[in-house]
Tab-separated table of C-alpha atoms and ligand atoms in Angstrom:
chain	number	residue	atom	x	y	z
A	30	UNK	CA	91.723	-108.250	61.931
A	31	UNK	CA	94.210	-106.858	65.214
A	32	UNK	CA	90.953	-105.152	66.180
A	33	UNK	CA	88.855	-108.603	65.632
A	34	UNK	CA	91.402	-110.319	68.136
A	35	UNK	CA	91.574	-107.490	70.624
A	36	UNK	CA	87.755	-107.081	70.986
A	37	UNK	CA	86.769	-110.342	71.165
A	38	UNK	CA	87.741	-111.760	74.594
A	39	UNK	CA	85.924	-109.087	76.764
A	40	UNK	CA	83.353	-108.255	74.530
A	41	UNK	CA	79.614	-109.393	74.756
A	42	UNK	CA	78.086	-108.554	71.533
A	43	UNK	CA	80.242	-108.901	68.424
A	44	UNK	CA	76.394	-108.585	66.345
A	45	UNK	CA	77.759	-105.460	64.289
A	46	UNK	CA	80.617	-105.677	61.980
A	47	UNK	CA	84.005	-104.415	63.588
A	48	UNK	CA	85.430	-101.236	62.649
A	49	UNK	CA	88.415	-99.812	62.572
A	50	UNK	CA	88.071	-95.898	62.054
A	51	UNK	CA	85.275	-93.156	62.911
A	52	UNK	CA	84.944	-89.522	62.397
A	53	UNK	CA	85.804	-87.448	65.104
A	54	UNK	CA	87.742	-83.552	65.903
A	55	UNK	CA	91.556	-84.373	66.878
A	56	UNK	CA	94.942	-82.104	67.431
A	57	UNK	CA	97.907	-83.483	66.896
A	58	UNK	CA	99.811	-81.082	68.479
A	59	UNK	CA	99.280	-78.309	71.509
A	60	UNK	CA	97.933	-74.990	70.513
A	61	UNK	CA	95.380	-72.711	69.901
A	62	UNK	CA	92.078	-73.278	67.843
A	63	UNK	CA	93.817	-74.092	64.270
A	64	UNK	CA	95.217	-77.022	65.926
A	65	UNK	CA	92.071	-78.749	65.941
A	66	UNK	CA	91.477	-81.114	63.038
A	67	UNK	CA	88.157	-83.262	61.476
A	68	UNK	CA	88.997	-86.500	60.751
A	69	UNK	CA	86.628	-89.592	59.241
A	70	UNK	CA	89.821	-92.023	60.264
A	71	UNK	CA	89.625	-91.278	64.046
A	72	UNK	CA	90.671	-94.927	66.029
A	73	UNK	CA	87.810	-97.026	66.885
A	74	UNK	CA	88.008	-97.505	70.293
A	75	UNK	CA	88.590	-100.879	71.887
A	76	UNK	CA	87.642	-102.456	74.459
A	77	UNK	CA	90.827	-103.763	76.402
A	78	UNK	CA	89.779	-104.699	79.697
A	79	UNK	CA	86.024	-106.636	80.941
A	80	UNK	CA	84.214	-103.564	82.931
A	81	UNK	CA	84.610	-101.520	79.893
A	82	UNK	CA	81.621	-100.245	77.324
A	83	UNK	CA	81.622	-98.111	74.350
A	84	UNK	CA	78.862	-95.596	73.956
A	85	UNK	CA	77.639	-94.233	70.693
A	86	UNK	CA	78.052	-90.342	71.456
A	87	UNK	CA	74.929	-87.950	70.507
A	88	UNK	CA	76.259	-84.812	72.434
A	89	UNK	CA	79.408	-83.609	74.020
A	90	UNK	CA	80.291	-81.204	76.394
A	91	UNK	CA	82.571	-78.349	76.219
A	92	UNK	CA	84.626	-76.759	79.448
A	93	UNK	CA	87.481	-74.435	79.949
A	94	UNK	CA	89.593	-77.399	80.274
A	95	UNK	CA	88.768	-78.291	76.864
A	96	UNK	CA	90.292	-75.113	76.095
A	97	UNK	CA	93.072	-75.652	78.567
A	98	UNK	CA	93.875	-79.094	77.405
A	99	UNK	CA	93.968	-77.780	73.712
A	100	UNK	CA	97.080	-75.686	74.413
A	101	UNK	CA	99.102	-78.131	76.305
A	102	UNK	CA	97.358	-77.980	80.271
A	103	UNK	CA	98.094	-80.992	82.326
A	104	UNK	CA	100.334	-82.481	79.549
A	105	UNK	CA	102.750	-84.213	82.177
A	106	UNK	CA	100.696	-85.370	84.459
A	107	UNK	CA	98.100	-86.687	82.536
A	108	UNK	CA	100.873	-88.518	80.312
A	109	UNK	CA	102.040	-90.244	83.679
A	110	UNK	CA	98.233	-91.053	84.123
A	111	UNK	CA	98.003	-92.778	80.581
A	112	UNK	CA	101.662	-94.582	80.158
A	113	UNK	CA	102.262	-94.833	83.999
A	114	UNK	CA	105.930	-96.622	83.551
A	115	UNK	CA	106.908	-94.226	81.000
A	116	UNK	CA	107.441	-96.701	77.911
A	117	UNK	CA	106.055	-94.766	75.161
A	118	UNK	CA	107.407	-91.564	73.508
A	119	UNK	CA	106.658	-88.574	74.172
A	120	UNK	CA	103.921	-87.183	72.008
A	121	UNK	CA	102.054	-90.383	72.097
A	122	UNK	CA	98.801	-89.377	73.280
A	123	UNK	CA	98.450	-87.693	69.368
A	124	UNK	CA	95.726	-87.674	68.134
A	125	UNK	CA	94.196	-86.611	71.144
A	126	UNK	CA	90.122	-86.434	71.637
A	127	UNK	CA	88.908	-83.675	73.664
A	128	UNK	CA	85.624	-83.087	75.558
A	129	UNK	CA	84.863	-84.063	78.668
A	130	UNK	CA	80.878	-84.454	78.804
A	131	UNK	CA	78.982	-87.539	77.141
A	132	UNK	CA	75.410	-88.095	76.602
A	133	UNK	CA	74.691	-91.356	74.113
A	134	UNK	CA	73.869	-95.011	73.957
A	135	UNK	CA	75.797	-98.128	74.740
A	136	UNK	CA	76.980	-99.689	72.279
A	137	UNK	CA	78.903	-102.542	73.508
A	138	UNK	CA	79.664	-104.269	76.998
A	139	UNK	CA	82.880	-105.465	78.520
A	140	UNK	CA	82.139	-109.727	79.806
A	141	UNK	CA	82.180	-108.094	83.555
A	142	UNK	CA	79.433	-105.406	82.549
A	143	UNK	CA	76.583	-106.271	84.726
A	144	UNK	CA	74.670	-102.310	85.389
A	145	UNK	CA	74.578	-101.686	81.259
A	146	UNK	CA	73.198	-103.328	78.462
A	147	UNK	CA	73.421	-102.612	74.662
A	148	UNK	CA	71.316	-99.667	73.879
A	149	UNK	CA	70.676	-98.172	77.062
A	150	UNK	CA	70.781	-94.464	77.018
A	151	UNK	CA	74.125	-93.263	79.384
A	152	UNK	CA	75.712	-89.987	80.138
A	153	UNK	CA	79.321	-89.668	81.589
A	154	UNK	CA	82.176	-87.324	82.495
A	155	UNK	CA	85.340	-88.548	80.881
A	156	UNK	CA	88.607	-88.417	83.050
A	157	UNK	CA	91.256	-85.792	80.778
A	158	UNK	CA	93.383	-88.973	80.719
A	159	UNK	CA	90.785	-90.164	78.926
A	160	UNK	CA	89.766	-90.082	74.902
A	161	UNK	CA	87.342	-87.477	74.713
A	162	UNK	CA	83.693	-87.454	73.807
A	163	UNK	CA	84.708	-85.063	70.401
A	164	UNK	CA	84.220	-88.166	68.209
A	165	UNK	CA	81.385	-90.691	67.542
A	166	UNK	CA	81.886	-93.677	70.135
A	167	UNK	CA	83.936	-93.312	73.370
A	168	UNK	CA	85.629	-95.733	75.930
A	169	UNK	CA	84.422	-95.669	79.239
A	170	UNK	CA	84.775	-97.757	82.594
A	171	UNK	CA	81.196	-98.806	83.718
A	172	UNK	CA	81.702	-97.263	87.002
A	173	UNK	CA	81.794	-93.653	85.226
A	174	UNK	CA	78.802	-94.383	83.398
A	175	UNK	CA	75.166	-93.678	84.426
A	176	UNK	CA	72.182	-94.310	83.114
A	177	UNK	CA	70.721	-90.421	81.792
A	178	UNK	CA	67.526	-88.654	83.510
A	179	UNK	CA	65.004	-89.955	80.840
A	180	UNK	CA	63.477	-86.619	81.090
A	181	UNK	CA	66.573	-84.923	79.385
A	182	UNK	CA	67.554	-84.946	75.474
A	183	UNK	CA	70.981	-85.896	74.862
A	184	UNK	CA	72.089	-82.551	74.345
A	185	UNK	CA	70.741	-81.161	78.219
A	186	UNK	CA	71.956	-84.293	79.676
A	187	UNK	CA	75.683	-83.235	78.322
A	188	UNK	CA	75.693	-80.069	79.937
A	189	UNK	CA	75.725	-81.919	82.988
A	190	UNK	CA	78.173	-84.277	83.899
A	191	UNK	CA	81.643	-82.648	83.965
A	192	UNK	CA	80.830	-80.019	86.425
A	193	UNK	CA	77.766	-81.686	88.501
A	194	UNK	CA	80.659	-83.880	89.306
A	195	UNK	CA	83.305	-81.681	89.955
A	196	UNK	CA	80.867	-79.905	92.041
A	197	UNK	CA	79.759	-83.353	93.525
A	198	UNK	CA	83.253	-83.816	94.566
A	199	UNK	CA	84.324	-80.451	96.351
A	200	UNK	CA	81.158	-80.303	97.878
A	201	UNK	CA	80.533	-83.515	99.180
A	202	UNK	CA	83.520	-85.291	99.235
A	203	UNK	CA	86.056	-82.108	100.541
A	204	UNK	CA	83.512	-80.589	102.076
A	205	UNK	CA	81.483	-82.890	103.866
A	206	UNK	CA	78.101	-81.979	102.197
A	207	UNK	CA	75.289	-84.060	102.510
A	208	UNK	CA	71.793	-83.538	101.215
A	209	UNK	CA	70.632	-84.547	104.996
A	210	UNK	CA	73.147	-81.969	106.777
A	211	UNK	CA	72.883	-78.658	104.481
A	212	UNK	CA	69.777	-76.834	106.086
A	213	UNK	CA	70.336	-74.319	107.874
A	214	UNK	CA	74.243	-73.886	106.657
A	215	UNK	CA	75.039	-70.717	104.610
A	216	UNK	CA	76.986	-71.316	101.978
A	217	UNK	CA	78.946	-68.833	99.416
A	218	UNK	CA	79.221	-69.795	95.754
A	219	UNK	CA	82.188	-67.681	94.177
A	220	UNK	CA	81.417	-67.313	90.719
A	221	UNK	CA	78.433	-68.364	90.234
A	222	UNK	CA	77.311	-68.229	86.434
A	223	UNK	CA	79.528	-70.733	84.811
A	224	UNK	CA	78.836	-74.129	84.514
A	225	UNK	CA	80.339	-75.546	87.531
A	226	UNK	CA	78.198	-72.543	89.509
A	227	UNK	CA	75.097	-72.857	87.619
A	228	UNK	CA	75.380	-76.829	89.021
A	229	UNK	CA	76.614	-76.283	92.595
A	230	UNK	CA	73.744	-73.575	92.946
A	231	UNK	CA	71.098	-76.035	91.994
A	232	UNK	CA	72.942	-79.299	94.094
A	233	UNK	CA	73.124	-76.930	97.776
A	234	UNK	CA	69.607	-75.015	97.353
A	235	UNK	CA	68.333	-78.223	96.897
A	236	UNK	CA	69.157	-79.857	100.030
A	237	UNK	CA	67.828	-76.788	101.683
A	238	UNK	CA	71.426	-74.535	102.321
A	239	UNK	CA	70.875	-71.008	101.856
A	240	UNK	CA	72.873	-69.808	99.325
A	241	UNK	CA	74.993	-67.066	98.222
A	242	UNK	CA	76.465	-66.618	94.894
A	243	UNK	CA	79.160	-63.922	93.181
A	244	UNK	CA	78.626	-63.183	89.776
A	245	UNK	CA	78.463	-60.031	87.079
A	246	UNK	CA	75.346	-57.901	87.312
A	247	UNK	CA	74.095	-58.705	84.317
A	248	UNK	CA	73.546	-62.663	85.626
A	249	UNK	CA	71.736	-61.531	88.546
A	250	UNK	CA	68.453	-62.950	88.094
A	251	UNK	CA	69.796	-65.672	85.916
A	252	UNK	CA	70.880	-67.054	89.226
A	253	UNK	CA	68.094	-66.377	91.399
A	254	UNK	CA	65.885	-68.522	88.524
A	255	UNK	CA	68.373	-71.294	90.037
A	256	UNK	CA	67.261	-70.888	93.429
A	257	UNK	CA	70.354	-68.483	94.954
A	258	UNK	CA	69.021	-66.475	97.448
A	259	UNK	CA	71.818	-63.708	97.897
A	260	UNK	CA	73.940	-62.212	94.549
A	261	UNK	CA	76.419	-60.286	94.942
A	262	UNK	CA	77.618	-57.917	91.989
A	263	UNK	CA	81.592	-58.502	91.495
A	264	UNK	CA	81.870	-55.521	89.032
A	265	UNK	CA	80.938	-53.105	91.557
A	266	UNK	CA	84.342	-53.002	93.423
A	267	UNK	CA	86.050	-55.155	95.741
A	268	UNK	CA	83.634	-57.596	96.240
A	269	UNK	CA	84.779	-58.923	100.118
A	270	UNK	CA	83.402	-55.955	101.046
A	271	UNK	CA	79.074	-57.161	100.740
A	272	UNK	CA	80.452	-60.234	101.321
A	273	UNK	CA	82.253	-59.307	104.724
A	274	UNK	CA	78.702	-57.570	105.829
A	275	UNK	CA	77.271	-60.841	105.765
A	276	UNK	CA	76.507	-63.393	108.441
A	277	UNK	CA	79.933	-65.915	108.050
A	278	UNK	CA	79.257	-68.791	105.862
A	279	UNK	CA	79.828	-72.818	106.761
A	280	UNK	CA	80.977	-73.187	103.476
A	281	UNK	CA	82.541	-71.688	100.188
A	282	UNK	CA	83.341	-73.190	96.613
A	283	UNK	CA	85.624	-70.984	94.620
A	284	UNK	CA	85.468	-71.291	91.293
A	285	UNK	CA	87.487	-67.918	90.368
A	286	UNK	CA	90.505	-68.253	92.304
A	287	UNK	CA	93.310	-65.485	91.837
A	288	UNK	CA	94.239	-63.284	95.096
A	289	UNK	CA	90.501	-64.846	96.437
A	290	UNK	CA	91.725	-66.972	98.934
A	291	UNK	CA	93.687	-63.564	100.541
A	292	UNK	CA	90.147	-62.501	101.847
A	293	UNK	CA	87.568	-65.372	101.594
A	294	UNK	CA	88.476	-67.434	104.077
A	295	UNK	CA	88.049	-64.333	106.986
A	296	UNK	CA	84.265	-64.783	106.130
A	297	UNK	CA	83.671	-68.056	107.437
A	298	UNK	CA	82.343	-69.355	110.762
A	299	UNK	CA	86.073	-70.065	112.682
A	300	UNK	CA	85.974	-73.089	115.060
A	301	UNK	CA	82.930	-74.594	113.332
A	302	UNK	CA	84.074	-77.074	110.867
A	303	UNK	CA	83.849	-74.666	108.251
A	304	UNK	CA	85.407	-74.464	104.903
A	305	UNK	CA	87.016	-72.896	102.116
A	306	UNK	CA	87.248	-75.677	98.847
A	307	UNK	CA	88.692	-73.916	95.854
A	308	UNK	CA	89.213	-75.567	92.026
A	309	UNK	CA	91.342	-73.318	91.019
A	310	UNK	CA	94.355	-74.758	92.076
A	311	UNK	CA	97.938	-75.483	90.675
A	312	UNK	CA	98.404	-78.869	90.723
A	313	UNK	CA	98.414	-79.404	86.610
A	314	UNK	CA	100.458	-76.170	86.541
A	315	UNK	CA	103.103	-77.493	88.934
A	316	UNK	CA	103.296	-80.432	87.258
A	317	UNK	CA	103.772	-79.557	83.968
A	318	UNK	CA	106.329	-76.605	85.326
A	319	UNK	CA	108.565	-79.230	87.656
A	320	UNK	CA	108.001	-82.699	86.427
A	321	UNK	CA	105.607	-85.159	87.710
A	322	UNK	CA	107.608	-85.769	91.225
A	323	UNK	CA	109.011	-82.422	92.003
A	324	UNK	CA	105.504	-80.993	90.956
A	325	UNK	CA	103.597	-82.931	93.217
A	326	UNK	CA	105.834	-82.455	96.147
A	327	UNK	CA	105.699	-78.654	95.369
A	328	UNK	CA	101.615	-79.166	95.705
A	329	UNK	CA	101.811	-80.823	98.808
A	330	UNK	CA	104.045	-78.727	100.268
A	331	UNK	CA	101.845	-75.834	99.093
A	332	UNK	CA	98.471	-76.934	100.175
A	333	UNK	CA	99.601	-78.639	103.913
A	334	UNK	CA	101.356	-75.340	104.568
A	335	UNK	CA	98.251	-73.219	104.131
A	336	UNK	CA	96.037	-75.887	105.438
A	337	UNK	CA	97.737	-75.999	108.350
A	338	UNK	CA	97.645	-71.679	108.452
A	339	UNK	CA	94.235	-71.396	108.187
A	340	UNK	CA	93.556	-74.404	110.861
A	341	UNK	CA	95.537	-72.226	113.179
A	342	UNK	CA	92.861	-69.457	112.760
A	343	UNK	CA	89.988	-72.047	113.102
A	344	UNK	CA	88.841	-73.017	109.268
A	345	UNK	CA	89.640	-75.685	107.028
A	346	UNK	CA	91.284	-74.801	103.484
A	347	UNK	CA	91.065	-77.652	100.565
A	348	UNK	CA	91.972	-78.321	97.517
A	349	UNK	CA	88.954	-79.603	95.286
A	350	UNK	CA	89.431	-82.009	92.048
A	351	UNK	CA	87.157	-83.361	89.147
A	352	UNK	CA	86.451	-86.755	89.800
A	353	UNK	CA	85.004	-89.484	87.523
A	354	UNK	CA	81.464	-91.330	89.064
A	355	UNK	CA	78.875	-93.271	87.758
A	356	UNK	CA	77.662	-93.613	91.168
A	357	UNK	CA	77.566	-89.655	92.103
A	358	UNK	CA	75.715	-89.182	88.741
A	359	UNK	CA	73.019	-91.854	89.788
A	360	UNK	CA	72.580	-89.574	92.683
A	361	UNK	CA	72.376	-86.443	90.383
A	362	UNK	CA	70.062	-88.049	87.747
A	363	UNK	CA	67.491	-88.781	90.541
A	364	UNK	CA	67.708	-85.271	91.800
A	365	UNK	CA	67.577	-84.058	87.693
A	366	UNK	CA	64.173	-86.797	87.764
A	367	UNK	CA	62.831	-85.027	90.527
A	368	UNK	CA	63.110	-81.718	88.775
A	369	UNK	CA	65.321	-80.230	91.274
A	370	UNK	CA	68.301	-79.504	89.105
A	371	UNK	CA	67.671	-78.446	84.891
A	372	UNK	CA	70.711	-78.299	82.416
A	373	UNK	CA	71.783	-74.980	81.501
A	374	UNK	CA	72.381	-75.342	77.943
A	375	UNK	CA	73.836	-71.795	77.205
A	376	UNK	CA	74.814	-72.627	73.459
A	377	UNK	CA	74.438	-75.439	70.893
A	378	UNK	CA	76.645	-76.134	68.187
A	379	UNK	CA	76.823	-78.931	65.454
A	380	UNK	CA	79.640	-81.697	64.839
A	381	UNK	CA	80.920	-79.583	62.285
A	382	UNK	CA	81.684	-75.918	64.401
A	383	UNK	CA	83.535	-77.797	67.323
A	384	UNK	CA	85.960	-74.928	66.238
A	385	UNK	CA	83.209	-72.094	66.526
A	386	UNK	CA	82.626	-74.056	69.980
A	387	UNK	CA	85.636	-74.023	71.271
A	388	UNK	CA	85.873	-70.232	70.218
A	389	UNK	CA	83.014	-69.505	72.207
A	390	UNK	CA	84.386	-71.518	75.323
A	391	UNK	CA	87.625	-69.674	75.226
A	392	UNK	CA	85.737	-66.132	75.628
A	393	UNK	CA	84.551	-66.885	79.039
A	394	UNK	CA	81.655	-65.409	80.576
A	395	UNK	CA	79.746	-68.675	80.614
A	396	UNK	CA	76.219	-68.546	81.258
A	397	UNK	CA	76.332	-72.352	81.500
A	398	UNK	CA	77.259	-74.917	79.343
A	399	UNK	CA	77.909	-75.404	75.441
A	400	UNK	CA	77.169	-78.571	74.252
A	401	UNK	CA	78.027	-80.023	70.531
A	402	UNK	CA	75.339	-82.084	68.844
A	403	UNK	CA	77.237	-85.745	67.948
A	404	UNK	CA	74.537	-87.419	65.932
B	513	NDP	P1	83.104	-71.322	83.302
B	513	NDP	O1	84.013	-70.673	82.325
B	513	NDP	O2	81.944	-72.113	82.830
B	513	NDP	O3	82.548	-70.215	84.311
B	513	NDP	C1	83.307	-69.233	84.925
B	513	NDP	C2	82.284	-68.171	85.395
B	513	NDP	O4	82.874	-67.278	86.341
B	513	NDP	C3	81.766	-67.304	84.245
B	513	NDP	O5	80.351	-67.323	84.301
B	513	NDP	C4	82.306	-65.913	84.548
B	513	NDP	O6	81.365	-64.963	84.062
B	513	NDP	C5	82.425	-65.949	86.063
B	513	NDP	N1	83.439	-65.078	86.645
B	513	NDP	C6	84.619	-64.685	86.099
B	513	NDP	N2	85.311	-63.951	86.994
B	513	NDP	C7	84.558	-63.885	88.113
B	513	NDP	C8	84.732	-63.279	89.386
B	513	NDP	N3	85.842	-62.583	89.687
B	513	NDP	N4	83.771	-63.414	90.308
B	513	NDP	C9	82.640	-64.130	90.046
B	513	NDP	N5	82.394	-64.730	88.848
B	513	NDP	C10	83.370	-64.613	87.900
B	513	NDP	O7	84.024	-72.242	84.239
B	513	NDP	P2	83.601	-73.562	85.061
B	513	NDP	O8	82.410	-73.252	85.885
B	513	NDP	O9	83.547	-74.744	84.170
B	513	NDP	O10	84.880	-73.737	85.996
B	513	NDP	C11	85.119	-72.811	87.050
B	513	NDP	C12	86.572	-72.936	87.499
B	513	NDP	O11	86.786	-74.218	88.081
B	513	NDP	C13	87.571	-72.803	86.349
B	513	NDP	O12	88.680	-72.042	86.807
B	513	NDP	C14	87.995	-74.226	86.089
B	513	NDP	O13	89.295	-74.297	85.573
B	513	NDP	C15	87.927	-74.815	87.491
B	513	NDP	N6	87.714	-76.263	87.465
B	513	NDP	C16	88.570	-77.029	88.177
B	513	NDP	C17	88.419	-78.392	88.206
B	513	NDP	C18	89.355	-79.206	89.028
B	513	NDP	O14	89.390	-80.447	88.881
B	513	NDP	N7	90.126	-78.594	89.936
B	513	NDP	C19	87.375	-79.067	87.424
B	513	NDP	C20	86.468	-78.150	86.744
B	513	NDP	C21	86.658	-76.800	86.779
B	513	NDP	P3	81.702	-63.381	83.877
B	513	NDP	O15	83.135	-63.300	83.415
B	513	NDP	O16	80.757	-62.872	82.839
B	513	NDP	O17	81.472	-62.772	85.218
């Protein structure tokens, strides 16, 4: 009956019959993989403001932050992010929904909902704040929805959207990548085989960059299948050495981090415009380590002082972020229409081995993406 009164003002369709619980994988607590938990009494989502839908998940996407967020990652900020004037207790995000990919069907519009209608087939990346896709519906704003590539099941089309727009973001938005302003610019893909790689390798080649990509030798020709043109082994020893024979790069997306940013930013162009845009950064970490204020002062502080360093020797060093867009994935669904970017489904699993899923996640070397069939 509360959900009745809730859902009715900004809802469209009230056709089906409300419901109040659905099955989906929760934790109630941080932790490692035991802490994960099938339930059939999951909350129903509801929709609370007009631009919102719910979509009907068939497959979800797993990432290292699944794994992250499983043991307590981000905890403080993204509890700032959910309950922004601090009036609920702590612990209040339980049960919490992981997975950050969705690929499904709408199942009910928001009254502002204009782009979406009831049934059309959608894929999304979820913001972490965010109930994840783990379950069988899912909240969304419209603007992080997209209609799917129609030439992709529902389980490719979930290998896609976490990382094409993470990628989207550091390379376009930090990095000033265009696909009319790419050809002719080298660009170096540090660790290339996961899925935010396996994506960004795809996006650049695309708009005609030239691309090189680090990665183990056993991925080699995994990678130049997705178009890079240059691998370089990073199990054969220090691997700024190839790199530093090269001709200097316009840009380079880190996706490994560690003591990389000691040597990577020497190998690009200096007074160019060039860049260095890493996503391994440690924003969440400072956060959760200082509290919400002192942590982000600490990552200011952090990332203007070696901005400002490296601008001194003539490149540009950013910080890049995962950011939510139903408009960058229009962009990537007509590039997935066109054929020049594929999914890279590395495993499958079913509703019921999120925990097998998860395991497999947590071992790293990703050759892609692993996706869980919903429904
Ligand atoms: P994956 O786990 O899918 O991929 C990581 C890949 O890197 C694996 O293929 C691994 O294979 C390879 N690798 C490991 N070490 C190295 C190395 N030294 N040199 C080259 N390749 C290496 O991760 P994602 O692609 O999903 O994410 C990449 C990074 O970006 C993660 O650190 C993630 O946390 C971060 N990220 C940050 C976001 C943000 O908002 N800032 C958003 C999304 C991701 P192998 O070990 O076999 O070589």
């Amino acid at each position: 009956c509360l959900q009745l009164h809730l859902h009715l003002p900004f809802s469209k369709i009230s056709s089906l019959p409300p419901r109040t619980v659905m099955p989906a994988w929760v934790i109630d607590k941080y932790g490692s993989n035991e802490v994960l938990r099938f339930t059939k009494n999951a909350s129903f989502p509801i929709i609370n403001y007009p631009n919102e839908v719910i979509v009907k998940v068939f497959a979800a996407g797993l990432s290292p932050i699944d794994v992250a967020m499983r043991g307590g990652y981000g905890a403080a900020t993204l509890s700032m992010k959910r309950d922004p004037l601090n009036i609920k207790q702590s612990g209040s995000e339980f049960p919490l929904v992981l997975g950050r990919d969705v690929s499904g069907v709408i199942m009910e519009c928001g009254l502002d909902v204009k782009h979406f209608r009831e049934g059309d087939e959608v894929w999304a990346a979820i913001p972490p704040w965010k109930q994840g896709s783990l379950a069988e519906f899912v909240l969304l704003s419209a603007n992080e929805v997209s209609h799917k590539p129609k030439c992709l099941s529902h389980i490719e089309a979930a290998a896609i959207p976490y990382v094409a727009t993470t990628a989207w973001s550091a390379l376009v938005n930090t990095g000033g990548l265009r696909k009319d302003n790419c050809a002719n610019k080298r660009i170096l893909i540090l660790g290339g085989s996961g899925g935010v790689g396996t994506f960004a390798v795809q996006m650049v080649k695309a708009w005609g960059a030239h691309v090189t990509v680090t990665c183990s030798q056993n991925a080699e020709q995994f990678l130049r299948g997705l178009g890079a043109d240059h691998v370089v082994d990073y199990t054969a020893g220090p691997v700024e050495e190839p790199l530093s024979a090269l001709e200097k790069f316009d840009l380079i997306l880190d996706n490994v981090g560690g003591d990389t940013e000691s040597w990577a930013l020497k190998l690009l162009k200096p007074w160019s415009g060039a860049k260095y845009v890493t996503l391994v950064t440690p924003f969440m970490q400072n956060t959760d380590r200082l509290g919400v204020a002192d942590g982000m002062m600490q990552s200011a502080a952090t990332v203007a002082s070696k901005a400002l360093k490296h601008l001194m020797k003539g490149v540009h060093y950013r910080w890049g972020f995962f950011a939510p867009s139903g408009c960058a994935l229009d962009e990537i669904r007509d590039m997935v229409d066109a054929k020049q970017i594929r999914p890279v489904v590395e495993e499958t699993f079913s509703f019921s081995q999120v925990p097998q899923a998860f395991e497999k996640v947590e071992k790293g070397h990703a050759r892609g993406k692993t996706v869980v069939q919903i429904s």
